[in-house]
Amino acid sequence: MLRTNRYAHLLYFLIDILLICASFAVACLLNSSLLPHDPLDGKAYFTVFLLWGICLIFVLNNFHLYATSRYLSITQESFMVTKGVGAASLLTALFVFLLKIEIFSRTIFVEAILFLLVFTVSWRILKRICVRKLIESGFSNYNVLLIGAGEETGLILREIADNPFLGLRVKGVLDDKKTGNLYGLEILGKIKDLEDVVKKYFIDEIYIVGPVDKAAMQDLLARCKKTGKTIRVLIDEFGLFLQKLNLNYLGSLPLVTYFQKASSETKGISKRIFDISVSGLLLIILFPVFFIIGLLNKLERKGPVFYVSRRSGKRGVPFNFYKFRSMVH
């Protein structure tokens, strides 16, 4: 399943690249009379489009839209894509303004934004409809284990039944007080049997739906964590204070999700590349300003231009923090 997801994410990535290129191409073709004839000006257009496309890909990736959650609604995903196009377009407009690329047509810029919105949003809607049909037919379904036998269990089962596109197959329930059957589901054992049940029934996700004793909640979460599975908790009055939490909705029911696995290495690398690329670009653009500030600082006061301070960074790794010196040496 993991390999299938990777292929799907790569496919989404490639389709977005094609649609981005198509958006720019259509905007240019419809306004061919506004395009420059000088090759140097043509390179400026290519540079703007290239930067624009890269920014959009990184923004969409930062919104986790290449690892789309099946709990995300069509409206939510469309809104996130729209925000991504808007953010990437603003960054590109800032780039054009700061570098004073006056030959770039505003008409082409605005129409490119419109085509980006139409193409990328339409594709995402079509993709989600197709994926939902596949999931409803049984593709990439998740085996779910419920913990807790109460009224909340019935609510969860009703929402799962009303949302078949989520692909959730409930295998059974664990509860320390009840035995037999509950809402047509078999009670597979007690909470102490968690690890064995997860292995026996190939469970993918664990739903803690209550009622669960508050004092035992942390111990239960620790047990679930050892299984390495995704844990979802029906929001009640547990007062949870956990790291790596995410809020999803199963129909109308809010679920807190605890991800056992750390964020993927690819995501971390992508973020690092984005940070370096944007900061490097801003350093190049703002270099004349920094040079003037440094020169004035040197002429006005004796001492070094920069103030250097040793700081503690990620995971306690020290690094040098630089700022223009503004105090007496």
CSV table of N, CA and C in Angstrom, one decimal, residues 20-117:
chain,number,residue,atom,x,y,z
A,20,ILE,N,0.4,23.2,-14.7
A,20,ILE,CA,1.0,24.5,-14.5
A,20,ILE,C,1.6,25.0,-15.9
A,21,CYS,N,2.3,24.1,-16.6
A,21,CYS,CA,2.9,24.5,-17.9
A,21,CYS,C,1.8,24.8,-18.9
A,22,ALA,N,0.7,24.1,-18.8
A,22,ALA,CA,-0.4,24.3,-19.7
A,22,ALA,C,-1.1,25.7,-19.4
A,23,SER,N,-1.2,26.0,-18.2
A,23,SER,CA,-1.8,27.3,-17.8
A,23,SER,C,-1.0,28.5,-18.3
A,24,PHE,N,0.4,28.4,-18.2
A,24,PHE,CA,1.2,29.5,-18.7
A,24,PHE,C,1.2,29.5,-20.2
A,25,ALA,N,1.1,28.3,-20.9
A,25,ALA,CA,1.1,28.3,-22.3
A,25,ALA,C,-0.2,28.9,-22.9
A,26,VAL,N,-1.3,28.5,-22.3
A,26,VAL,CA,-2.6,29.0,-22.8
A,26,VAL,C,-2.7,30.5,-22.6
A,27,ALA,N,-2.2,31.0,-21.5
A,27,ALA,CA,-2.2,32.5,-21.2
A,27,ALA,C,-1.3,33.2,-22.3
A,28,CYS,N,-0.2,32.6,-22.6
A,28,CYS,CA,0.7,33.2,-23.6
A,28,CYS,C,0.1,33.2,-25.1
A,29,LEU,N,-0.5,32.0,-25.4
A,29,LEU,CA,-1.1,31.8,-26.7
A,29,LEU,C,-2.3,32.8,-27.0
A,30,LEU,N,-3.1,33.0,-25.9
A,30,LEU,CA,-4.2,33.9,-26.1
A,30,LEU,C,-3.8,35.4,-26.1
A,31,ASN,N,-2.5,35.6,-25.7
A,31,ASN,CA,-2.1,37.0,-25.8
A,31,ASN,C,-0.7,37.1,-26.5
A,32,SER,N,-0.6,36.4,-27.6
A,32,SER,CA,0.7,36.3,-28.3
A,32,SER,C,1.2,37.7,-28.7
A,33,SER,N,0.3,38.6,-29.0
A,33,SER,CA,0.7,39.9,-29.4
A,33,SER,C,1.5,40.7,-28.3
A,34,LEU,N,1.3,40.3,-27.1
A,34,LEU,CA,1.9,41.0,-25.9
A,34,LEU,C,3.3,40.4,-25.6
A,35,LEU,N,3.6,39.3,-26.2
A,35,LEU,CA,4.9,38.6,-25.9
A,35,LEU,C,6.0,39.4,-26.5
A,36,PRO,N,7.2,39.4,-25.9
A,36,PRO,CA,8.4,40.1,-26.5
A,36,PRO,C,9.0,39.3,-27.6
A,37,HIS,N,9.7,40.1,-28.5
A,37,HIS,CA,10.4,39.5,-29.6
A,37,HIS,C,11.9,39.3,-29.3
A,38,ASP,N,12.3,40.1,-28.4
A,38,ASP,CA,13.8,40.0,-28.0
A,38,ASP,C,14.0,38.7,-27.2
A,39,PRO,N,15.0,37.9,-27.6
A,39,PRO,CA,15.3,36.7,-26.9
A,39,PRO,C,15.6,36.9,-25.4
A,40,LEU,N,16.3,38.1,-25.1
A,40,LEU,CA,16.6,38.3,-23.7
A,40,LEU,C,15.3,38.6,-22.9
A,41,ASP,N,14.4,39.3,-23.5
A,41,ASP,CA,13.1,39.5,-22.8
A,41,ASP,C,12.3,38.1,-22.7
A,42,GLY,N,12.5,37.3,-23.7
A,42,GLY,CA,11.9,36.0,-23.6
A,42,GLY,C,12.4,35.1,-22.5
A,43,LYS,N,13.7,35.3,-22.2
A,43,LYS,CA,14.3,34.6,-21.1
A,43,LYS,C,13.8,35.1,-19.8
A,44,ALA,N,13.5,36.4,-19.7
A,44,ALA,CA,12.9,36.9,-18.5
A,44,ALA,C,11.5,36.3,-18.2
A,45,TYR,N,10.7,36.2,-19.3
A,45,TYR,CA,9.4,35.5,-19.2
A,45,TYR,C,9.6,34.1,-18.7
A,46,PHE,N,10.6,33.4,-19.3
A,46,PHE,CA,10.8,32.0,-18.9
A,46,PHE,C,11.2,31.9,-17.4
A,47,THR,N,12.0,32.8,-17.0
A,47,THR,CA,12.5,32.8,-15.6
A,47,THR,C,11.4,33.1,-14.6
A,48,VAL,N,10.5,34.0,-15.0
A,48,VAL,CA,9.3,34.3,-14.1
A,48,VAL,C,8.4,33.0,-14.0
A,49,PHE,N,8.1,32.4,-15.2
A,49,PHE,CA,7.2,31.2,-15.2
A,49,PHE,C,7.9,30.1,-14.4
A,50,LEU,N,9.2,29.9,-14.5
A,50,LEU,CA,9.9,28.8,-13.8
A,50,LEU,C,9.8,29.0,-12.3
A,51,LEU,N,10.1,30.3,-11.9
A,51,LEU,CA,10.0,30.5,-10.4
A,51,LEU,C,8.6,30.4,-9.9
A,52,TRP,N,7.6,30.8,-10.7
A,52,TRP,CA,6.2,30.7,-10.3
A,52,TRP,C,5.8,29.2,-10.2
A,53,GLY,N,6.2,28.4,-11.1
A,53,GLY,CA,5.9,27.0,-11.0
A,53,GLY,C,6.5,26.3,-9.8
A,54,ILE,N,7.8,26.6,-9.6
A,54,ILE,CA,8.5,26.0,-8.5
A,54,ILE,C,7.8,26.4,-7.1
A,55,CYS,N,7.5,27.7,-7.0
A,55,CYS,CA,6.9,28.2,-5.8
A,55,CYS,C,5.5,27.5,-5.6
A,56,LEU,N,4.8,27.3,-6.6
A,56,LEU,CA,3.4,26.7,-6.5
A,56,LEU,C,3.6,25.2,-6.1
A,57,ILE,N,4.5,24.5,-6.7
A,57,ILE,CA,4.7,23.1,-6.3
A,57,ILE,C,5.1,23.0,-4.8
A,58,PHE,N,6.0,23.9,-4.4
A,58,PHE,CA,6.5,23.8,-3.0
A,58,PHE,C,5.3,24.2,-2.0
A,59,VAL,N,4.5,25.2,-2.4
A,59,VAL,CA,3.4,25.6,-1.5
A,59,VAL,C,2.4,24.5,-1.4
A,60,LEU,N,2.0,23.8,-2.5
A,60,LEU,CA,1.1,22.7,-2.5
A,60,LEU,C,1.6,21.6,-1.7
A,61,ASN,N,2.9,21.3,-1.8
A,61,ASN,CA,3.5,20.2,-1.0
A,61,ASN,C,3.5,20.6,0.5
A,62,ASN,N,3.7,21.9,0.8
A,62,ASN,CA,3.7,22.3,2.2
A,62,ASN,C,2.3,22.2,2.8
A,63,PHE,N,1.3,22.3,1.9
A,63,PHE,CA,-0.1,22.1,2.3
A,63,PHE,C,-0.5,20.6,2.4
A,64,HIS,N,0.5,19.7,2.2
A,64,HIS,CA,0.3,18.2,2.2
A,64,HIS,C,-0.7,17.8,1.1
A,65,LEU,N,-0.7,18.4,0.0
A,65,LEU,CA,-1.6,18.1,-1.1
A,65,LEU,C,-1.1,17.0,-2.0
A,66,TYR,N,0.1,16.5,-1.8
A,66,TYR,CA,0.6,15.4,-2.5
A,66,TYR,C,0.6,14.1,-1.7
A,67,ALA,N,0.0,14.2,-0.5
A,67,ALA,CA,-0.3,13.1,0.4
A,67,ALA,C,-1.7,13.3,1.0
A,68,THR,N,-2.6,13.5,0.1
A,68,THR,CA,-3.9,14.0,0.5
A,68,THR,C,-4.7,13.0,1.4
A,69,SER,N,-5.2,13.6,2.5
A,69,SER,CA,-5.9,12.8,3.5
A,69,SER,C,-7.3,12.5,2.9
A,70,ARG,N,-7.8,11.3,3.0
A,70,ARG,CA,-9.1,10.9,2.5
A,70,ARG,C,-10.2,11.6,3.4
A,71,TYR,N,-9.9,12.2,4.5
A,71,TYR,CA,-10.8,12.9,5.4
A,71,TYR,C,-11.1,14.3,4.9
A,72,LEU,N,-10.2,14.8,3.9
A,72,LEU,CA,-10.4,16.1,3.4
A,72,LEU,C,-11.5,16.2,2.4
A,73,SER,N,-12.4,17.1,2.6
A,73,SER,CA,-13.6,17.2,1.7
A,73,SER,C,-13.1,17.9,0.4
A,74,ILE,N,-14.0,17.8,-0.6
A,74,ILE,CA,-13.7,18.4,-1.9
A,74,ILE,C,-13.6,19.9,-1.8
A,75,THR,N,-14.5,20.5,-1.0
A,75,THR,CA,-14.4,21.9,-0.7
A,75,THR,C,-13.1,22.4,0.0
A,76,GLN,N,-12.7,21.6,1.0
A,76,GLN,CA,-11.5,21.9,1.7
A,76,GLN,C,-10.3,21.9,0.8
A,77,GLU,N,-10.2,20.8,0.0
A,77,GLU,CA,-9.0,20.7,-0.9
A,77,GLU,C,-9.0,21.8,-1.9
A,78,SER,N,-10.2,22.1,-2.5
A,78,SER,CA,-10.3,23.2,-3.5
A,78,SER,C,-9.8,24.5,-2.9
A,79,PHE,N,-10.2,24.8,-1.6
A,79,PHE,CA,-9.9,26.0,-1.0
A,79,PHE,C,-8.3,26.0,-0.7
A,80,MET,N,-7.7,24.9,-0.3
A,80,MET,CA,-6.3,24.9,-0.1
A,80,MET,C,-5.5,25.1,-1.4
A,81,VAL,N,-6.0,24.5,-2.5
A,81,VAL,CA,-5.3,24.7,-3.8
A,81,VAL,C,-5.4,26.2,-4.2
A,82,THR,N,-6.6,26.8,-4.0
A,82,THR,CA,-6.8,28.2,-4.3
A,82,THR,C,-5.8,29.1,-3.5
A,83,LYS,N,-5.7,28.7,-2.1
A,83,LYS,CA,-4.7,29.5,-1.3
A,83,LYS,C,-3.3,29.3,-1.8
A,84,GLY,N,-3.0,28.1,-2.3
A,84,GLY,CA,-1.6,27.8,-2.8
A,84,GLY,C,-1.3,28.6,-4.0
A,85,VAL,N,-2.3,28.7,-4.9
A,85,VAL,CA,-2.1,29.5,-6.2
A,85,VAL,C,-1.9,31.0,-5.8
A,86,GLY,N,-2.8,31.4,-4.9
A,86,GLY,CA,-2.7,32.8,-4.5
A,86,GLY,C,-1.3,33.1,-3.8
A,87,ALA,N,-0.8,32.3,-2.9
A,87,ALA,CA,0.5,32.5,-2.3
A,87,ALA,C,1.6,32.5,-3.2
A,88,ALA,N,1.6,31.5,-4.2
A,88,ALA,CA,2.7,31.4,-5.1
A,88,ALA,C,2.7,32.6,-6.1
A,89,SER,N,1.5,33.1,-6.4
A,89,SER,CA,1.3,34.2,-7.4
A,89,SER,C,1.8,35.5,-6.7
A,90,LEU,N,1.5,35.7,-5.4
A,90,LEU,CA,2.0,36.9,-4.7
A,90,LEU,C,3.5,36.9,-4.6
A,91,LEU,N,4.2,35.7,-4.3
A,91,LEU,CA,5.6,35.6,-4.3
A,91,LEU,C,6.2,36.0,-5.6
A,92,THR,N,5.6,35.5,-6.7
A,92,THR,CA,6.1,35.8,-8.1
A,92,THR,C,5.9,37.3,-8.4
A,93,ALA,N,4.8,37.9,-8.0
A,93,ALA,CA,4.6,39.3,-8.3
A,93,ALA,C,5.6,40.1,-7.5
A,94,LEU,N,5.9,39.7,-6.3
A,94,LEU,CA,7.0,40.4,-5.5
A,94,LEU,C,8.3,40.3,-6.2
A,95,PHE,N,8.6,39.1,-6.8
A,95,PHE,CA,9.9,38.9,-7.5
A,95,PHE,C,9.9,39.8,-8.7
A,96,VAL,N,8.8,39.9,-9.5
A,96,VAL,CA,8.8,40.8,-10.7
A,96,VAL,C,8.9,42.2,-10.3
A,97,PHE,N,8.3,42.6,-9.2
A,97,PHE,CA,8.3,44.0,-8.8
A,97,PHE,C,9.7,44.4,-8.3
A,98,LEU,N,10.4,43.6,-7.5
A,98,LEU,CA,11.7,43.9,-7.0
A,98,LEU,C,12.7,44.0,-8.1
A,99,LEU,N,12.6,43.1,-9.0
A,99,LEU,CA,13.6,43.0,-10.1
A,99,LEU,C,13.2,44.0,-11.3
A,100,LYS,N,12.1,44.6,-11.1
A,100,LYS,CA,11.6,45.6,-12.1
A,100,LYS,C,11.6,45.0,-13.5
A,101,ILE,N,10.9,43.8,-13.6
A,101,ILE,CA,10.8,43.2,-15.0
A,101,ILE,C,9.6,43.8,-15.6
A,102,GLU,N,9.8,45.0,-16.2
A,102,GLU,CA,8.7,45.8,-16.7
A,102,GLU,C,8.1,45.2,-18.0
A,103,ILE,N,8.8,44.4,-18.7
A,103,ILE,CA,8.3,43.9,-19.9
A,103,ILE,C,7.3,42.8,-19.7
A,104,PHE,N,7.1,42.3,-18.5
A,104,PHE,CA,6.2,41.2,-18.2
A,104,PHE,C,4.7,41.7,-18.2
A,105,SER,N,3.9,41.2,-19.1
A,105,SER,CA,2.5,41.7,-19.2
A,105,SER,C,1.6,41.3,-18.1
A,106,ARG,N,1.0,42.4,-17.6
A,106,ARG,CA,0.0,42.1,-16.5
A,106,ARG,C,-1.2,41.3,-16.9
A,107,THR,N,-1.6,41.5,-18.2
A,107,THR,CA,-2.7,40.7,-18.7
A,107,THR,C,-2.4,39.2,-18.7
A,108,ILE,N,-1.2,38.9,-19.2
A,108,ILE,CA,-0.7,37.5,-19.1
A,108,ILE,C,-0.7,37.0,-17.7
A,109,PHE,N,-0.2,37.8,-16.8
A,109,PHE,CA,0.0,37.4,-15.4
A,109,PHE,C,-1.4,37.1,-14.8
A,110,VAL,N,-2.4,37.9,-15.0
A,110,VAL,CA,-3.7,37.7,-14.4
A,110,VAL,C,-4.4,36.5,-15.1
A,111,GLU,N,-4.3,36.4,-16.4
A,111,GLU,CA,-4.9,35.2,-17.0
A,111,GLU,C,-4.2,33.9,-16.7
A,112,ALA,N,-2.9,34.0,-16.4
A,112,ALA,CA,-2.2,32.8,-16.0
A,112,ALA,C,-2.7,32.3,-14.6
A,113,ILE,N,-3.0,33.3,-13.7
A,113,ILE,CA,-3.6,32.9,-12.4
A,113,ILE,C,-4.9,32.3,-12.6
A,114,LEU,N,-5.8,32.8,-13.5
A,114,LEU,CA,-7.1,32.3,-13.7
A,114,LEU,C,-7.0,30.8,-14.2
A,115,PHE,N,-6.1,30.6,-15.2
A,115,PHE,CA,-6.0,29.3,-15.7
A,115,PHE,C,-5.4,28.3,-14.7
A,116,LEU,N,-4.5,28.8,-13.9
A,116,LEU,CA,-3.9,27.9,-12.8
A,116,LEU,C,-5.1,27.5,-11.9
A,117,LEU,N,-5.9,28.4,-11.5
A,117,LEU,CA,-7.0,28.1,-10.6
A,117,LEU,C,-8.0,27.1,-11.3
